[in-house]
mmCIF file of C-alpha atoms in Angstrom:
data_model
loop_
_atom_site.group_PDB
_atom_site.id
_atom_site.type_symbol
_atom_site.label_atom_id
_atom_site.label_comp_id
_atom_site.label_asym_id
_atom_site.label_seq_id
_atom_site.Cartn_x
_atom_site.Cartn_y
_atom_site.Cartn_z
ATOM 1 C CA MET A 1 7.976 136.128 193.068
ATOM 2 C CA SER A 2 11.709 136.468 193.474
ATOM 3 C CA THR A 3 13.528 138.075 190.605
ATOM 4 C CA LEU A 4 17.017 139.157 189.865
ATOM 5 C CA ALA A 5 17.839 142.822 190.177
ATOM 6 C CA PRO A 6 20.689 144.353 188.165
ATOM 7 C CA LEU A 7 23.075 146.231 190.444
ATOM 8 C CA ARG A 8 20.798 145.344 193.359
ATOM 9 C CA LEU A 9 23.387 146.738 195.741
ATOM 10 C CA LEU A 10 23.100 150.242 194.303
ATOM 11 C CA ARG A 11 19.447 150.480 193.348
ATOM 12 C CA GLU A 12 18.571 152.298 196.578
ATOM 13 C CA PRO A 13 20.396 153.554 199.689
ATOM 14 C CA TRP A 14 21.118 151.048 202.451
ATOM 15 C CA ASN A 15 21.563 153.776 205.075
ATOM 16 C CA ALA A 16 17.899 154.801 205.005
ATOM 17 C CA SER A 17 15.069 152.808 206.532
ATOM 18 C CA GLU A 18 12.229 151.557 204.361
ATOM 19 C CA GLY A 19 9.764 153.816 206.169
ATOM 20 C CA ASN A 20 11.882 156.897 205.596
ATOM 21 C CA GLN A 21 12.165 156.106 201.890
ATOM 22 C CA SER A 22 8.404 155.643 201.545
ATOM 23 C CA ASN A 23 7.684 158.894 203.383
ATOM 24 C CA ALA A 24 10.264 160.740 201.304
ATOM 25 C CA THR A 25 8.750 159.488 198.074
ATOM 26 C CA ALA A 26 5.240 160.380 199.197
ATOM 27 C CA GLY A 27 6.396 163.810 200.312
ATOM 28 C CA ALA A 28 8.035 164.634 197.026
ATOM 29 C CA GLY A 29 4.861 163.961 195.068
ATOM 30 C CA GLY A 30 4.433 164.526 191.375
ATOM 31 C CA ALA A 31 4.180 162.083 188.498
ATOM 32 C CA TRP A 32 7.911 162.206 187.856
ATOM 33 C CA CYS A 33 8.474 160.489 191.230
ATOM 34 C CA GLN A 34 6.810 157.309 190.017
ATOM 35 C CA GLY A 35 10.053 156.162 188.411
ATOM 36 C CA LEU A 36 10.373 154.364 185.094
ATOM 37 C CA ASP A 37 9.417 150.791 184.302
ATOM 38 C CA VAL A 38 11.620 149.463 181.483
ATOM 39 C CA PRO A 39 10.434 146.214 179.835
ATOM 40 C CA ASN A 40 12.830 143.288 180.018
ATOM 41 C CA GLU A 41 12.549 142.849 176.255
ATOM 42 C CA LEU A 42 14.294 146.200 175.741
ATOM 43 C CA PHE A 43 17.186 145.141 177.976
ATOM 44 C CA LEU A 44 17.418 141.863 176.057
ATOM 45 C CA THR A 45 17.389 143.533 172.631
ATOM 46 C CA LEU A 46 20.017 146.143 173.498
ATOM 47 C CA GLY A 47 22.189 143.500 175.139
ATOM 48 C CA LEU A 48 22.118 141.299 172.034
ATOM 49 C CA VAL A 49 22.902 144.195 169.692
ATOM 50 C CA SER A 50 25.775 145.354 171.891
ATOM 51 C CA LEU A 51 27.227 141.857 172.184
ATOM 52 C CA VAL A 52 27.183 141.277 168.420
ATOM 53 C CA GLU A 53 28.671 144.700 167.637
ATOM 54 C CA ASN A 54 31.550 144.388 170.086
ATOM 55 C CA LEU A 55 32.282 140.812 169.010
ATOM 56 C CA LEU A 56 32.616 142.108 165.435
ATOM 57 C CA VAL A 57 35.044 144.828 166.587
ATOM 58 C CA VAL A 58 37.207 142.292 168.435
ATOM 59 C CA ALA A 59 37.140 139.917 165.441
ATOM 60 C CA ALA A 60 38.083 142.737 163.035
ATOM 61 C CA ILE A 61 41.044 143.849 165.134
ATOM 62 C CA LEU A 62 42.294 140.280 165.463
ATOM 63 C CA LYS A 63 41.856 139.651 161.726
ATOM 64 C CA ASN A 64 43.620 142.702 160.281
ATOM 65 C CA ARG A 65 47.377 142.839 160.933
ATOM 66 C CA ASN A 66 47.346 146.559 160.165
ATOM 67 C CA LEU A 67 45.292 146.983 163.336
ATOM 68 C CA HIS A 68 47.795 145.082 165.499
ATOM 69 C CA SER A 69 49.044 148.156 167.328
ATOM 70 C CA PRO A 70 48.856 149.182 171.005
ATOM 71 C CA MET A 71 46.032 151.659 170.404
ATOM 72 C CA TYR A 72 43.807 149.092 168.696
ATOM 73 C CA TYR A 73 44.672 146.492 171.325
ATOM 74 C CA PHE A 74 43.440 148.969 173.925
ATOM 75 C CA ILE A 75 40.299 149.593 171.860
ATOM 76 C CA CYS A 76 39.835 145.825 171.699
ATOM 77 C CA CYS A 77 39.972 145.701 175.511
ATOM 78 C CA LEU A 78 37.469 148.543 175.649
ATOM 79 C CA ALA A 79 35.149 146.475 173.450
ATOM 80 C CA VAL A 80 35.587 143.510 175.808
ATOM 81 C CA SER A 81 34.642 145.811 178.710
ATOM 82 C CA ASP A 82 31.468 146.722 176.855
ATOM 83 C CA MET A 83 30.780 143.029 176.302
ATOM 84 C CA LEU A 84 30.900 142.468 180.064
ATOM 85 C CA VAL A 85 27.916 144.796 180.397
ATOM 86 C CA SER A 86 26.141 143.042 177.518
ATOM 87 C CA VAL A 87 26.739 139.535 178.852
ATOM 88 C CA SER A 88 25.681 140.414 182.406
ATOM 89 C CA ASN A 89 22.568 142.135 181.069
ATOM 90 C CA LEU A 90 21.662 139.200 178.823
ATOM 91 C CA VAL A 91 22.108 136.623 181.589
ATOM 92 C CA GLU A 92 20.134 138.691 184.088
ATOM 93 C CA THR A 93 17.293 139.429 181.628
ATOM 94 C CA LEU A 94 16.994 135.850 180.398
ATOM 95 C CA PHE A 95 16.727 134.536 183.940
ATOM 96 C CA MET A 96 14.137 137.188 184.821
ATOM 97 C CA LEU A 97 11.986 136.299 181.799
ATOM 98 C CA LEU A 98 12.211 132.571 182.524
ATOM 99 C CA MET A 99 11.304 133.112 186.170
ATOM 100 C CA GLU A 100 8.423 135.469 185.375
ATOM 101 C CA HIS A 101 6.888 132.865 183.051
ATOM 102 C CA GLY A 102 7.343 130.076 185.588
ATOM 103 C CA VAL A 103 9.778 128.164 183.383
ATOM 104 C CA LEU A 104 12.597 128.398 185.902
ATOM 105 C CA VAL A 105 12.433 128.179 189.696
ATOM 106 C CA ILE A 106 15.588 129.173 191.609
ATOM 107 C CA ARG A 107 16.257 129.276 195.322
ATOM 108 C CA ALA A 108 16.729 132.690 196.932
ATOM 109 C CA SER A 109 20.320 131.891 197.925
ATOM 110 C CA ILE A 110 21.255 131.150 194.309
ATOM 111 C CA ILE A 111 19.580 134.381 193.189
ATOM 112 C CA ARG A 112 21.707 136.349 195.646
ATOM 113 C CA HIS A 113 24.885 134.735 194.343
ATOM 114 C CA MET A 114 23.885 135.496 190.751
ATOM 115 C CA ASP A 115 23.130 139.094 191.709
ATOM 116 C CA ASN A 116 26.629 139.417 193.156
ATOM 117 C CA ILE A 117 28.221 137.989 190.003
ATOM 118 C CA ILE A 118 26.220 140.327 187.750
ATOM 119 C CA ASP A 119 27.058 143.326 189.926
ATOM 120 C CA MET A 120 30.740 142.369 189.876
ATOM 121 C CA LEU A 121 30.753 142.116 186.070
ATOM 122 C CA ILE A 122 29.174 145.552 185.683
ATOM 123 C CA CYS A 123 31.472 147.105 188.285
ATOM 124 C CA SER A 124 34.495 145.518 186.601
ATOM 125 C CA SER A 125 33.262 146.882 183.286
ATOM 126 C CA VAL A 126 33.051 150.490 184.480
ATOM 127 C CA VAL A 127 36.492 150.375 186.118
ATOM 128 C CA SER A 128 38.132 148.745 183.083
ATOM 129 C CA SER A 129 36.322 151.057 180.625
ATOM 130 C CA LEU A 130 37.468 154.164 182.469
ATOM 131 C CA SER A 131 40.987 152.768 182.797
ATOM 132 C CA PHE A 132 41.307 151.897 179.104
ATOM 133 C CA LEU A 133 39.923 155.296 178.075
ATOM 134 C CA GLY A 134 42.677 156.808 180.219
ATOM 135 C CA VAL A 135 45.310 154.456 178.773
ATOM 136 C CA ILE A 136 44.248 155.327 175.220
ATOM 137 C CA ALA A 137 44.424 159.037 176.064
ATOM 138 C CA VAL A 138 47.989 158.591 177.328
ATOM 139 C CA ASP A 139 48.820 156.550 174.218
ATOM 140 C CA ARG A 140 47.527 159.326 171.934
ATOM 141 C CA TYR A 141 49.443 161.906 173.970
ATOM 142 C CA ILE A 142 52.699 160.003 173.508
ATOM 143 C CA THR A 143 51.960 159.537 169.796
ATOM 144 C CA ILE A 144 51.502 163.259 169.209
ATOM 145 C CA PHE A 145 54.256 164.711 171.375
ATOM 146 C CA TYR A 146 56.864 161.925 171.276
ATOM 147 C CA THR A 147 56.317 160.746 167.715
ATOM 148 C CA LEU A 148 59.854 159.621 166.941
ATOM 149 C CA ARG A 149 60.182 157.774 170.250
ATOM 150 C CA TYR A 150 56.677 156.296 170.304
ATOM 151 C CA HIS A 151 57.632 152.750 169.302
ATOM 152 C CA SER A 152 60.402 152.632 171.875
ATOM 153 C CA ILE A 153 58.121 153.993 174.611
ATOM 154 C CA MET A 154 54.923 152.059 173.853
ATOM 155 C CA THR A 155 56.325 148.620 173.108
ATOM 156 C CA LEU A 156 54.157 145.543 172.698
ATOM 157 C CA GLN A 157 55.474 144.171 175.986
ATOM 158 C CA ARG A 158 54.498 147.330 177.856
ATOM 159 C CA ALA A 159 51.097 147.311 176.195
ATOM 160 C CA VAL A 160 50.495 143.711 177.319
ATOM 161 C CA VAL A 161 51.617 144.523 180.876
ATOM 162 C CA THR A 162 49.306 147.559 180.902
ATOM 163 C CA MET A 163 46.312 145.539 179.714
ATOM 164 C CA ALA A 164 46.940 142.751 182.211
ATOM 165 C CA SER A 165 47.336 145.270 185.036
ATOM 166 C CA VAL A 166 44.064 147.000 184.181
ATOM 167 C CA TRP A 167 42.111 143.729 184.080
ATOM 168 C CA LEU A 168 43.652 142.561 187.341
ATOM 169 C CA ALA A 169 42.927 145.869 189.073
ATOM 170 C CA SER A 170 39.348 145.872 187.732
ATOM 171 C CA THR A 171 38.688 142.359 188.990
ATOM 172 C CA VAL A 172 40.146 143.020 192.438
ATOM 173 C CA SER A 173 38.373 146.366 192.860
ATOM 174 C CA SER A 174 34.993 144.989 191.769
ATOM 175 C CA THR A 175 35.365 142.084 194.223
ATOM 176 C CA ILE A 176 36.181 144.507 197.048
ATOM 177 C CA PHE A 177 33.231 146.673 196.072
ATOM 178 C CA ILE A 178 30.753 143.778 196.163
ATOM 179 C CA THR A 179 32.141 142.597 199.506
ATOM 180 C CA TYR A 180 32.114 145.981 201.284
ATOM 181 C CA TYR A 181 29.353 147.787 199.361
ATOM 182 C CA ARG A 182 27.673 149.017 202.566
ATOM 183 C CA ASN A 183 30.692 151.169 203.387
ATOM 184 C CA ASN A 184 30.372 154.719 202.058
ATOM 185 C CA ALA A 185 34.152 154.866 201.690
ATOM 186 C CA ILE A 186 33.934 152.270 198.898
ATOM 187 C CA LEU A 187 31.375 154.348 197.007
ATOM 188 C CA LEU A 188 33.480 157.472 197.500
ATOM 189 C CA CYS A 189 36.512 155.655 196.086
ATOM 190 C CA LEU A 190 34.520 154.676 192.979
ATOM 191 C CA ILE A 191 33.205 158.217 192.532
ATOM 192 C CA GLY A 192 36.696 159.641 193.125
ATOM 193 C CA PHE A 193 38.177 157.297 190.523
ATOM 194 C CA PHE A 194 35.554 158.408 187.996
ATOM 195 C CA LEU A 195 36.286 162.106 188.611
ATOM 196 C CA PHE A 196 40.058 161.577 188.602
ATOM 197 C CA MET A 197 40.007 159.789 185.236
ATOM 198 C CA LEU A 198 37.740 162.440 183.723
ATOM 199 C CA ILE A 199 40.041 165.252 184.874
ATOM 200 C CA LEU A 200 43.143 163.382 183.684
ATOM 201 C CA MET A 201 41.699 162.791 180.221
ATOM 202 C CA LEU A 202 40.400 166.348 179.914
ATOM 203 C CA VAL A 203 43.824 167.763 180.802
ATOM 204 C CA LEU A 204 45.562 165.472 178.289
ATOM 205 C CA TYR A 205 43.115 166.249 175.498
ATOM 206 C CA ILE A 206 43.212 170.004 176.101
ATOM 207 C CA HIS A 207 47.020 169.890 175.980
ATOM 208 C CA MET A 208 46.959 167.753 172.837
ATOM 209 C CA PHE A 209 44.575 169.963 170.910
ATOM 210 C CA ALA A 210 46.224 173.174 172.118
ATOM 211 C CA LEU A 211 49.743 172.198 171.068
ATOM 212 C CA ALA A 212 49.191 169.722 168.235
ATOM 213 C CA ARG A 213 48.176 172.495 165.816
ATOM 214 C CA HIS A 214 51.292 174.458 166.716
ATOM 215 C CA HIS A 215 53.471 171.386 166.183
ATOM 216 C CA LEU A 216 51.863 170.633 162.835
ATOM 217 C CA ARG A 217 52.452 174.177 161.583
ATOM 218 C CA SER A 218 56.076 174.206 162.724
ATOM 219 C CA ILE A 219 57.062 171.034 160.884
ATOM 220 C CA SER A 220 59.146 171.759 157.786
ATOM 221 C CA SER A 221 58.334 170.466 154.332
ATOM 222 C CA GLN A 222 61.173 167.939 154.647
ATOM 223 C CA GLN A 223 59.157 166.200 157.357
ATOM 224 C CA LYS A 224 56.040 165.643 155.325
ATOM 225 C CA HIS A 225 55.750 162.005 156.419
ATOM 226 C CA LEU A 226 55.884 163.060 160.060
ATOM 227 C CA THR A 227 53.151 165.608 159.375
ATOM 228 C CA VAL A 228 50.865 162.910 157.985
ATOM 229 C CA TYR A 229 51.629 160.693 160.977
ATOM 230 C CA ARG A 230 50.841 163.451 163.452
ATOM 231 C CA THR A 231 47.625 164.292 161.606
ATOM 232 C CA SER A 232 46.562 160.645 161.849
ATOM 233 C CA SER A 233 47.410 160.639 165.560
ATOM 234 C CA LEU A 234 45.335 163.789 166.083
ATOM 235 C CA LYS A 235 42.417 162.101 164.324
ATOM 236 C CA GLY A 236 42.793 159.229 166.780
ATOM 237 C CA ALA A 237 42.676 161.723 169.634
ATOM 238 C CA VAL A 238 39.435 163.179 168.225
ATOM 239 C CA THR A 239 37.937 159.680 168.088
ATOM 240 C CA LEU A 240 38.799 159.024 171.709
ATOM 241 C CA THR A 241 37.428 162.430 172.689
ATOM 242 C CA ILE A 242 34.093 161.403 171.170
ATOM 243 C CA LEU A 243 34.278 158.120 173.091
ATOM 244 C CA LEU A 244 34.937 160.036 176.292
ATOM 245 C CA GLY A 245 31.954 162.321 175.684
ATOM 246 C CA VAL A 246 29.631 159.380 175.026
ATOM 247 C CA PHE A 247 30.933 157.610 178.133
ATOM 248 C CA PHE A 248 30.279 160.679 180.272
ATOM 249 C CA VAL A 249 26.718 161.080 178.941
ATOM 250 C CA CYS A 250 25.869 157.392 179.400
ATOM 251 C CA TRP A 251 27.597 156.731 182.734
ATOM 252 C CA GLY A 252 27.228 160.215 184.259
ATOM 253 C CA PRO A 253 23.667 159.689 185.610
ATOM 254 C CA PHE A 254 24.757 156.417 187.224
ATOM 255 C CA PHE A 255 27.624 158.120 189.073
ATOM 256 C CA PHE A 256 25.328 160.994 190.023
ATOM 257 C CA HIS A 257 23.050 158.304 191.470
ATOM 258 C CA LEU A 258 25.992 157.071 193.574
ATOM 259 C CA ILE A 259 26.723 160.608 194.778
ATOM 260 C CA LEU A 260 23.101 161.045 195.888
ATOM 261 C CA ILE A 261 23.180 157.718 197.743
ATOM 262 C CA VAL A 262 26.095 159.029 199.787
ATOM 263 C CA THR A 263 24.954 162.635 200.265
ATOM 264 C CA CYS A 264 21.144 162.608 200.534
ATOM 265 C CA PRO A 265 19.671 159.095 200.875
ATOM 266 C CA THR A 266 16.423 160.323 202.528
ATOM 267 C CA ASN A 267 15.872 163.587 200.673
ATOM 268 C CA PRO A 268 12.531 163.458 198.787
ATOM 269 C CA PHE A 269 13.957 164.624 195.475
ATOM 270 C CA CYS A 270 16.923 162.261 195.742
ATOM 271 C CA THR A 271 14.512 159.421 196.439
ATOM 272 C CA CYS A 272 12.608 160.310 193.287
ATOM 273 C CA PHE A 273 15.857 160.258 191.329
ATOM 274 C CA PHE A 274 16.533 156.717 192.600
ATOM 275 C CA GLY A 275 13.301 155.606 190.913
ATOM 276 C CA TYR A 276 14.874 156.120 187.483
ATOM 277 C CA PHE A 277 17.649 153.602 188.075
ATOM 278 C CA ASN A 278 16.462 151.384 185.197
ATOM 279 C CA LEU A 279 16.862 154.344 182.846
ATOM 280 C CA PHE A 280 20.481 154.712 183.968
ATOM 281 C CA LEU A 281 21.041 151.037 183.197
ATOM 282 C CA ILE A 282 19.598 151.548 179.703
ATOM 283 C CA LEU A 283 22.029 154.428 179.150
ATOM 284 C CA ILE A 284 24.928 152.212 180.288
ATOM 285 C CA ILE A 285 23.941 149.527 177.778
ATOM 286 C CA CYS A 286 23.495 152.188 175.065
ATOM 287 C CA ASN A 287 27.122 153.179 175.644
ATOM 288 C CA SER A 288 28.107 149.622 174.724
ATOM 289 C CA VAL A 289 25.956 149.871 171.589
ATOM 290 C CA VAL A 290 27.284 153.253 170.429
ATOM 291 C CA ASP A 291 31.031 152.667 170.979
ATOM 292 C CA PRO A 292 31.479 150.177 168.074
ATOM 293 C CA LEU A 293 29.661 152.581 165.741
ATOM 294 C CA ILE A 294 32.169 155.298 166.675
ATOM 295 C CA TYR A 295 35.113 152.976 165.964
ATOM 296 C CA ALA A 296 33.737 152.118 162.525
ATOM 297 C CA PHE A 297 32.748 155.682 161.650
ATOM 298 C CA ARG A 298 36.162 157.160 162.546
ATOM 299 C CA SER A 299 38.429 154.433 161.121
ATOM 300 C CA GLN A 300 38.300 153.552 157.440
ATOM 301 C CA GLU A 301 40.617 150.557 157.960
ATOM 302 C CA LEU A 302 38.435 149.142 160.720
ATOM 303 C CA ARG A 303 35.296 149.825 158.701
ATOM 304 C CA ARG A 304 36.709 147.875 155.753
ATOM 305 C CA THR A 305 37.721 144.964 157.983
ATOM 306 C CA LEU A 306 34.311 144.902 159.679
ATOM 307 C CA ARG A 307 32.723 144.597 156.252
ATOM 308 C CA GLU A 308 34.996 141.636 155.482
ATOM 309 C CA VAL A 309 34.163 139.993 158.811
ATOM 310 C CA VAL A 310 30.427 140.398 158.249
ATOM 311 C CA LEU A 311 30.799 138.879 154.762
ATOM 312 C CA CYS A 312 32.891 136.051 156.265
ATOM 313 C CA SER A 313 35.772 136.721 153.876
ATOM 314 C CA TRP A 314 38.509 135.377 156.126
#
């Protein structure tokens, strides 16, 4: 029976014949080569939890005027990026369950179109998530090292332009990826973007944490308010560092999967690694589940507003 396949385009290499893949898997041997079968109910549960959590974060940021700042707007966009993963996962899983139980019968052509839409949503999510993590890192950098000029540098208008540019670039790039996915150059561009953003954020964070302590110590007692502001900004940088670490852990295996598709599509051990693709998808969804918990744990103001939203005290 035909079923949907999340990220069908990347589940296995297209530049290796079916016979070569079968032989490679048989040659590798071992129980670990059997892959991992993840029940659809787990995908559905994680998707629902992630969707609810990120909706609460967006609602809390919109509700509390104290959170109407560029950094929280960027965090709001990051939550929307996570929701893209949740929504695509929920739609895909629901259709799979309905088709498996014979409730829904869909033509193969429609299934292919739905696969493309789901793949585009997930691809757009990873590009936008990485981009907003980078934007937030730059925002924290400006906050710490250009404190007095921050509001003139990071204006609301510039923040809006930045957000619109990221969403536009994510949509265009994901469309190009789905259209030309058989070209290794497209995969290399995606992998290169991932590595570039990681290096950029690591450099910014290392610089922030190396010099922020020196700046804090050098501030005179007459600038006590500035000290408190810088300390708050450094706390924000720590929060985003945690987000970056979680993102790397959850998305890292997926990008390693892409690297193996390009470098060793027929190698027996690489073929075995491809069998765990569903596990990589679970990790991606877990990233969407964990991010809102990090926001709430690190921000007392957001935690208080989330409590008000849950209690419907608008």
